[in-house]
PDB file of C-alpha atoms in Angstrom:
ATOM      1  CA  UNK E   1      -3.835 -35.887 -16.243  1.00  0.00           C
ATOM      2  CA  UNK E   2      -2.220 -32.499 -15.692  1.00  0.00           C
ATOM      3  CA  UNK E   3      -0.537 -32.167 -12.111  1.00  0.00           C
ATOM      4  CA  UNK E   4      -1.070 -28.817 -11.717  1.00  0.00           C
ATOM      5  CA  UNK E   5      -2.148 -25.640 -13.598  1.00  0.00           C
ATOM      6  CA  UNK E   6       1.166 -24.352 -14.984  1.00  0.00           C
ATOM      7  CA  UNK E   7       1.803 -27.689 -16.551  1.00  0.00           C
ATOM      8  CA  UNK E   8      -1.989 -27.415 -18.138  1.00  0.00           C
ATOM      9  CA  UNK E   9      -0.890 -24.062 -19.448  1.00  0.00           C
ATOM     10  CA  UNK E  10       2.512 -25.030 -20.967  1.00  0.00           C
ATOM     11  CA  UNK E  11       0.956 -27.931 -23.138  1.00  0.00           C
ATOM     12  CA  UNK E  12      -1.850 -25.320 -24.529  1.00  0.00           C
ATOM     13  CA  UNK E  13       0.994 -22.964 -25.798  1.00  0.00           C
ATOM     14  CA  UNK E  14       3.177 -26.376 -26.893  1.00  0.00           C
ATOM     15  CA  UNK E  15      -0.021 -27.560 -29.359  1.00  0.00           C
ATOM     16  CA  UNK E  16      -0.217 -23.989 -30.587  1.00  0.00           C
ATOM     17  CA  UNK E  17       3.365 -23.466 -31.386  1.00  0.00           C
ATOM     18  CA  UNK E  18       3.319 -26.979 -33.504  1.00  0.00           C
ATOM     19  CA  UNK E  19       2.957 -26.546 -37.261  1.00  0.00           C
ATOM     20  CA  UNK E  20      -0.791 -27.681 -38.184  1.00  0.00           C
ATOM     21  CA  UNK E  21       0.901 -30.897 -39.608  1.00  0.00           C
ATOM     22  CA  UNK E  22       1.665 -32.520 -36.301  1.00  0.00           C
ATOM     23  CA  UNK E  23      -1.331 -31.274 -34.465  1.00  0.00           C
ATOM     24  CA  UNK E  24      -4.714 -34.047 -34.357  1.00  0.00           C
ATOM     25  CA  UNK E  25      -6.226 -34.765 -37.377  1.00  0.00           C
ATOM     26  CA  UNK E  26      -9.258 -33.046 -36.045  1.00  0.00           C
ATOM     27  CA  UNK E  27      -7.337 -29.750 -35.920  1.00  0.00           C
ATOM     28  CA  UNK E  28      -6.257 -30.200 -39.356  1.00  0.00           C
ATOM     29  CA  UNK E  29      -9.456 -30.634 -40.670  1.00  0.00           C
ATOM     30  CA  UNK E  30     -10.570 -27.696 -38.976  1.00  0.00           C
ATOM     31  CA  UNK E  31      -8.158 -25.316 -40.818  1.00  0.00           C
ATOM     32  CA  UNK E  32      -8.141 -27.115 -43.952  1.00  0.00           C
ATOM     33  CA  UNK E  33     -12.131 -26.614 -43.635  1.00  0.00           C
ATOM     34  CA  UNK E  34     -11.910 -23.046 -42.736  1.00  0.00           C
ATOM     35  CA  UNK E  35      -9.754 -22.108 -45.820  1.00  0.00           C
ATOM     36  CA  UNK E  36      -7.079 -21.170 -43.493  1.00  0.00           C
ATOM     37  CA  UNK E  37      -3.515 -20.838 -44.744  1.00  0.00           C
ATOM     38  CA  UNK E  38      -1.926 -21.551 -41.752  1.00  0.00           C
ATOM     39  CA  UNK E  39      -2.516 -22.504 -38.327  1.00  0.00           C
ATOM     40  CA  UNK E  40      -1.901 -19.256 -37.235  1.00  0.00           C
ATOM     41  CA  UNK E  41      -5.329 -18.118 -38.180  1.00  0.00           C
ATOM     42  CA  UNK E  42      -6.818 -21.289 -37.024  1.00  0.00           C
ATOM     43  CA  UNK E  43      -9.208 -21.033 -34.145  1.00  0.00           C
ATOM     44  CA  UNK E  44      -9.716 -23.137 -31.569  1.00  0.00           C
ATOM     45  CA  UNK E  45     -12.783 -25.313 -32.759  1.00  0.00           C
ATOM     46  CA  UNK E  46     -13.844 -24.632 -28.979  1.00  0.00           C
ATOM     47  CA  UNK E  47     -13.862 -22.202 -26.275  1.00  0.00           C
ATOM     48  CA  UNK E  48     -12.199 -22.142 -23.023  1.00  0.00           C
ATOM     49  CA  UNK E  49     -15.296 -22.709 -20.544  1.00  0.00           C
ATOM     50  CA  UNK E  50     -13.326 -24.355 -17.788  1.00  0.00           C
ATOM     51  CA  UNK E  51     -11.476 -22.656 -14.966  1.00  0.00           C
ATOM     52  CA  UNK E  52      -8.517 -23.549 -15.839  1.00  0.00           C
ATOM     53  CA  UNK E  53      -8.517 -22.844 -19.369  1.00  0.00           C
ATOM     54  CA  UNK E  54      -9.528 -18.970 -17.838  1.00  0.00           C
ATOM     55  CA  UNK E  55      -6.607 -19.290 -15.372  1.00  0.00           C
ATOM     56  CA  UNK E  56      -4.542 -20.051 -18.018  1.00  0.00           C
ATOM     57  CA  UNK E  57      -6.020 -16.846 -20.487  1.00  0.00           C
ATOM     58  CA  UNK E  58      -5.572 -14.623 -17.330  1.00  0.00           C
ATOM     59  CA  UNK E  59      -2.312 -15.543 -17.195  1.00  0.00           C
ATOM     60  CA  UNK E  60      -1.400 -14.962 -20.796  1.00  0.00           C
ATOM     61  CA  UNK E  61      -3.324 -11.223 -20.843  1.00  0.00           C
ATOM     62  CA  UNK E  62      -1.214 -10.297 -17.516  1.00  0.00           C
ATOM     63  CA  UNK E  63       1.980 -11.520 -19.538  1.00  0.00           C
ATOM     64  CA  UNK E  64       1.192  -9.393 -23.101  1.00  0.00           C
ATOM     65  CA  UNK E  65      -0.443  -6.293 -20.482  1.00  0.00           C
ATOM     66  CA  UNK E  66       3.257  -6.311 -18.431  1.00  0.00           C
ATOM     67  CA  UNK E  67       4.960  -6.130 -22.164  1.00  0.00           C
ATOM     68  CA  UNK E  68       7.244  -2.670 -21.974  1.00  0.00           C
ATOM     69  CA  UNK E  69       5.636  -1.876 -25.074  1.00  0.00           C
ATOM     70  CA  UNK E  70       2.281  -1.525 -24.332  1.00  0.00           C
ATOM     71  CA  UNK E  71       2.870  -0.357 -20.738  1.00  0.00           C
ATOM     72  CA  UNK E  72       4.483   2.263 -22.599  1.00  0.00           C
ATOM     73  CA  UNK E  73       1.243   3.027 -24.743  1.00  0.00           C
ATOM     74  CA  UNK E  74      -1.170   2.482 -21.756  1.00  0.00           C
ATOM     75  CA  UNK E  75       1.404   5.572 -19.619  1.00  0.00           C
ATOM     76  CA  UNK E  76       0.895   7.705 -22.317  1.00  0.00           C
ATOM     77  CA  UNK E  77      -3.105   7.617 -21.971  1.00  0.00           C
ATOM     78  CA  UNK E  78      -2.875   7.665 -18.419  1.00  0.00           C
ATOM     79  CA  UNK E  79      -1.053  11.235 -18.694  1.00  0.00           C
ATOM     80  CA  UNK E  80      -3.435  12.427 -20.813  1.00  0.00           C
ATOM     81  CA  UNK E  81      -6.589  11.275 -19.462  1.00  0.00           C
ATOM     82  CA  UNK E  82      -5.633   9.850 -15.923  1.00  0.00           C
ATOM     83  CA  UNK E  83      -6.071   5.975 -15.032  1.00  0.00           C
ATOM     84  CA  UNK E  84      -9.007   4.111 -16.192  1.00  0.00           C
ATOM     85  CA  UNK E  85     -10.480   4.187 -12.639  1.00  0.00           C
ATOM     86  CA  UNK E  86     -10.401   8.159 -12.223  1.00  0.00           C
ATOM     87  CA  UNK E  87     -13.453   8.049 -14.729  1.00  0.00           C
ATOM     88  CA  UNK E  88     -12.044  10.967 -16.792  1.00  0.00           C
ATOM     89  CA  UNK E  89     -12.155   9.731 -19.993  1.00  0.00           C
ATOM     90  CA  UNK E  90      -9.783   7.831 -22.626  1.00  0.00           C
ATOM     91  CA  UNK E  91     -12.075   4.841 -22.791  1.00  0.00           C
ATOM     92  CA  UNK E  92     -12.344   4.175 -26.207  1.00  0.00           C
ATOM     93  CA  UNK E  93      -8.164   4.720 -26.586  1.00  0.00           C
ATOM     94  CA  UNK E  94      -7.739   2.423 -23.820  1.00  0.00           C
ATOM     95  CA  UNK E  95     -10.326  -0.633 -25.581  1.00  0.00           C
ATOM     96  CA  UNK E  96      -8.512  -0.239 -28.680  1.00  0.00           C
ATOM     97  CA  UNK E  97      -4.835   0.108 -26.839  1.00  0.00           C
ATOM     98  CA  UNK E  98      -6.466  -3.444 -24.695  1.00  0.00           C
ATOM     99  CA  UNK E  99      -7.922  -4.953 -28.025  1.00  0.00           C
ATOM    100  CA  UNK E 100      -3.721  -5.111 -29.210  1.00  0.00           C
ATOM    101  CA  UNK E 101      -2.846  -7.509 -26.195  1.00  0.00           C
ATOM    102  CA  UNK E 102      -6.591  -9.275 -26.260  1.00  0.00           C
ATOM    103  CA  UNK E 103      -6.781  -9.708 -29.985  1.00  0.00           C
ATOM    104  CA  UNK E 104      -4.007 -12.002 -29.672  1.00  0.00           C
ATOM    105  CA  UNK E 105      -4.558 -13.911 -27.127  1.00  0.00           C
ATOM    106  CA  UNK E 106      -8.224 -14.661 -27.377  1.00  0.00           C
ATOM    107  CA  UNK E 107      -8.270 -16.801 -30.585  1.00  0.00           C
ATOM    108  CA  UNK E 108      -6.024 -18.913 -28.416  1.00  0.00           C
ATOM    109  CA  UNK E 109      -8.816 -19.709 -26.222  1.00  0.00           C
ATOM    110  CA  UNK E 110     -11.870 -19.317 -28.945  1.00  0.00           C
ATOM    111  CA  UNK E 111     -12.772 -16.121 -28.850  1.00  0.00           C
ATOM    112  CA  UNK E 112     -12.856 -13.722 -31.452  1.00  0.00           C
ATOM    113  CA  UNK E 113     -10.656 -10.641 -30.996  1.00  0.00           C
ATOM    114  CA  UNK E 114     -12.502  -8.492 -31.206  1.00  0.00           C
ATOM    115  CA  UNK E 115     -14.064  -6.282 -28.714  1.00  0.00           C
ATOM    116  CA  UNK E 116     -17.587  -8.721 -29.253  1.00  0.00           C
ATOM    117  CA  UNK E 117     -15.566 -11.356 -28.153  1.00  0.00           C
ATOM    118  CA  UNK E 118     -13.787  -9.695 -25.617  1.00  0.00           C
ATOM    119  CA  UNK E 119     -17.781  -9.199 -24.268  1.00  0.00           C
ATOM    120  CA  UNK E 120     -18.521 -13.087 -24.649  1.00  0.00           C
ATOM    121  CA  UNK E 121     -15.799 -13.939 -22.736  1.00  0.00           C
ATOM    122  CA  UNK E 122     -15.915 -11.896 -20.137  1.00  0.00           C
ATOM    123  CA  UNK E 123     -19.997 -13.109 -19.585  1.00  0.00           C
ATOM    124  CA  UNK E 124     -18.861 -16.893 -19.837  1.00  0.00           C
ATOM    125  CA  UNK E 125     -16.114 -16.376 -16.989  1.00  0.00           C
ATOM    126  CA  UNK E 126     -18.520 -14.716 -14.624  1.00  0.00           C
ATOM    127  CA  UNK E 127     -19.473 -17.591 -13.503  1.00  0.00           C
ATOM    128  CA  UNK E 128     -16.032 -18.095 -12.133  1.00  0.00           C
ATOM    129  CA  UNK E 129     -16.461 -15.007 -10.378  1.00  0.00           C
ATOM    130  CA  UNK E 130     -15.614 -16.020  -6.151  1.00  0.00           C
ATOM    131  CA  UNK E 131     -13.369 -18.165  -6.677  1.00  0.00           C
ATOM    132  CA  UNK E 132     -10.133 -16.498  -4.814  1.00  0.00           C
ATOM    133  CA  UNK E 133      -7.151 -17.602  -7.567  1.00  0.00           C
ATOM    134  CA  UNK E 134      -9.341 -16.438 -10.687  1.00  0.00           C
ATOM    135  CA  UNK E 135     -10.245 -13.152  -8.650  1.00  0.00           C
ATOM    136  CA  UNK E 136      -6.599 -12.382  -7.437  1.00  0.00           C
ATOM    137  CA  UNK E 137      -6.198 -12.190 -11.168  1.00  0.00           C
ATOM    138  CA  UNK E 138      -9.002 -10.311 -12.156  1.00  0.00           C
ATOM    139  CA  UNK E 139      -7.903  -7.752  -9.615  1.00  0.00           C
ATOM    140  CA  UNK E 140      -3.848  -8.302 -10.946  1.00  0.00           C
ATOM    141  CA  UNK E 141      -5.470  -7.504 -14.724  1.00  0.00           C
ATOM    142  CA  UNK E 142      -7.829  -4.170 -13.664  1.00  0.00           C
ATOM    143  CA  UNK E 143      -4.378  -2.724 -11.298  1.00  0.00           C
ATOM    144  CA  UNK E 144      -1.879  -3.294 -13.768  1.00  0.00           C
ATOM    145  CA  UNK E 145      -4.495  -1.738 -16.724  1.00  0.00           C
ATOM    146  CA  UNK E 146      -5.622   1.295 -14.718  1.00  0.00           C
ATOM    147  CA  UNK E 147      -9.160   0.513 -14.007  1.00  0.00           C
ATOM    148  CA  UNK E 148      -8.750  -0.481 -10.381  1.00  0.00           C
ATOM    149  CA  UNK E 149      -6.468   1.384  -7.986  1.00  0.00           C
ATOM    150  CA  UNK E 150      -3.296  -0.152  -6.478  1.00  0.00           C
ATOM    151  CA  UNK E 151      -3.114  -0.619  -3.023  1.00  0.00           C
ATOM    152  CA  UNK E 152      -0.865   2.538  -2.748  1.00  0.00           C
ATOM    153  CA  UNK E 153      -3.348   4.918  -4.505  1.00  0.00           C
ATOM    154  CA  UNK E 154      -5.957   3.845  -2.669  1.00  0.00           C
ATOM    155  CA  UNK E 155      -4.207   4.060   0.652  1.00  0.00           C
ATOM    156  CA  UNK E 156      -3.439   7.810  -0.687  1.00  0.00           C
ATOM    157  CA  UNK E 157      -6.730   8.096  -1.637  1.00  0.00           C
ATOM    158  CA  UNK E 158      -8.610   7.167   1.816  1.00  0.00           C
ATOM    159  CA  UNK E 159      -5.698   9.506   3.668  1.00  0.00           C
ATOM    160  CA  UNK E 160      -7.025  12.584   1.381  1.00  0.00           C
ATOM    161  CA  UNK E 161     -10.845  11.723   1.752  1.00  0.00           C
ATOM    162  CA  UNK E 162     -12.698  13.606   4.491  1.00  0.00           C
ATOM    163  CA  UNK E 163     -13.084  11.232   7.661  1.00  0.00           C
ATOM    164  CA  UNK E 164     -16.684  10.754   8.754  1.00  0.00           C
ATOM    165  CA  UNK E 165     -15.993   7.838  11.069  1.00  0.00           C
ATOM    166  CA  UNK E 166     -17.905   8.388  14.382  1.00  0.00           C
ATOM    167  CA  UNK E 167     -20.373  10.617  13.234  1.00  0.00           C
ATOM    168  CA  UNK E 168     -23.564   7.919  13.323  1.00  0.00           C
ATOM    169  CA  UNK E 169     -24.847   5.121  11.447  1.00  0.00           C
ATOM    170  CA  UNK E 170     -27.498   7.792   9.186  1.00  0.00           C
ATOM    171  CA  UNK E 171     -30.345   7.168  11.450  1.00  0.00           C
ATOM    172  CA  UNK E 172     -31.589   9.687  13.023  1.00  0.00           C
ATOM    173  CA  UNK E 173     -29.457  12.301  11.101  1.00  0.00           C
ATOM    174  CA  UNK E 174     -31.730  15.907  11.551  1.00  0.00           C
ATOM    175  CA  UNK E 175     -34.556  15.357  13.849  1.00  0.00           C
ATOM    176  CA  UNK E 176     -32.388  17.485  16.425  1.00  0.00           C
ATOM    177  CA  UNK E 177     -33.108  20.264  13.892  1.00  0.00           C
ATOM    178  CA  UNK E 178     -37.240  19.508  14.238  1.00  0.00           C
ATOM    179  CA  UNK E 179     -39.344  20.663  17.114  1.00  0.00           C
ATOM    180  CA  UNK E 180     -41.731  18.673  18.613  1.00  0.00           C
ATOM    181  CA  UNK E 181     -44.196  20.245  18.688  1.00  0.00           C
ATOM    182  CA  UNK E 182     -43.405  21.484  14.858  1.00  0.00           C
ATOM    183  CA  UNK E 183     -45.532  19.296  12.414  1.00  0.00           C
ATOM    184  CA  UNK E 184     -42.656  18.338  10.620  1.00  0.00           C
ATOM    185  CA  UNK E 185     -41.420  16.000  13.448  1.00  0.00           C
ATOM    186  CA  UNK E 186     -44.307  12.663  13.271  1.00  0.00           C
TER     187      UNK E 186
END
């Protein structure tokens, strides 16, 4: 049906831009159902569970994550508390500075956006976890967010850490230091 991914993803965000009145008469129920007003607050009567519906929601958090104005918010935390991956706190800042970009996007895909949510969907795309596109991603997400280093700061990070190369595998580490004829050494 869909060619490739891309296309998949552009027909999502055409059937959510549509007022509810042209959408499936099974999404109109749904709203008119739910009390809704309009289809903005309309969820998705199902969740994304396919890989391609999380491809697509990666690619949507990268986009509202890369947005000037919350790269903006996310460098002022990182002054004050470092990135996300230098464990030195900020953490509840940077979930509710995350939960601006997530909150929107989830409902798109089902989920509530909330942080619960945010925890639901994050245990239903584990499974997914391997495959090389939808960890590329994953990896895109935690650099661009702080919580995993680039490949710059950690090339600058293993040039400042002490090198132990050569030194042994751990095996036999200290029984120079015991005589044999000690006790200590059987």
């Amino acid at each position: 049906m869909f060619d490739d991914l891309d296309e998949l993803c552009d027909t999502i965000n055409d059937l959510e831009s549509k007022p509810v009145s042209s959408q499936p008469a099974q999404a109109n129920a749904a709203v008119i159902s739910s009390g809704a007003d309009s289809a903005a607050r309309a969820e998705p009567t199902s969740r994304a569970s396919t890989l391609e519906e999380f491809l697509c929601m990666q690619r949507d958090l990268l986009e509202g994550f890369a947005e000037p104005a919350f790269q903006k918010e996310l460098t002022k935390l990182n002054l004050l508390y470092g990135k996300g991956f230098e464990d030195r706190g900020g953490e509840d800042e940077r979930a509710r500075l995350f939960l601006k970009v997530q909150g929107a996007v989830m409902p798109k895909y089902g989920y509530s956006g909330t942080q619960a949510g945010v925890l639901e969907m994050l245990a239903v795309a584990a499974r997914f976890n391997g495959n090389p596109e939808f960890d590329s991603n994953r990896l895109k997400l935690n650099v661009l967010l702080g919580l995993a280093p680039s490949a710059e700061e950690k090339a600058a990070m293993d040039a400042s850490a002490p090198d132990f190369a050569g030194k042994g595998s751990g095996k036999s580490k200290g029984k120079a230091l015991l005589q044999r004829d000690s006790g200590w050494s059987r």
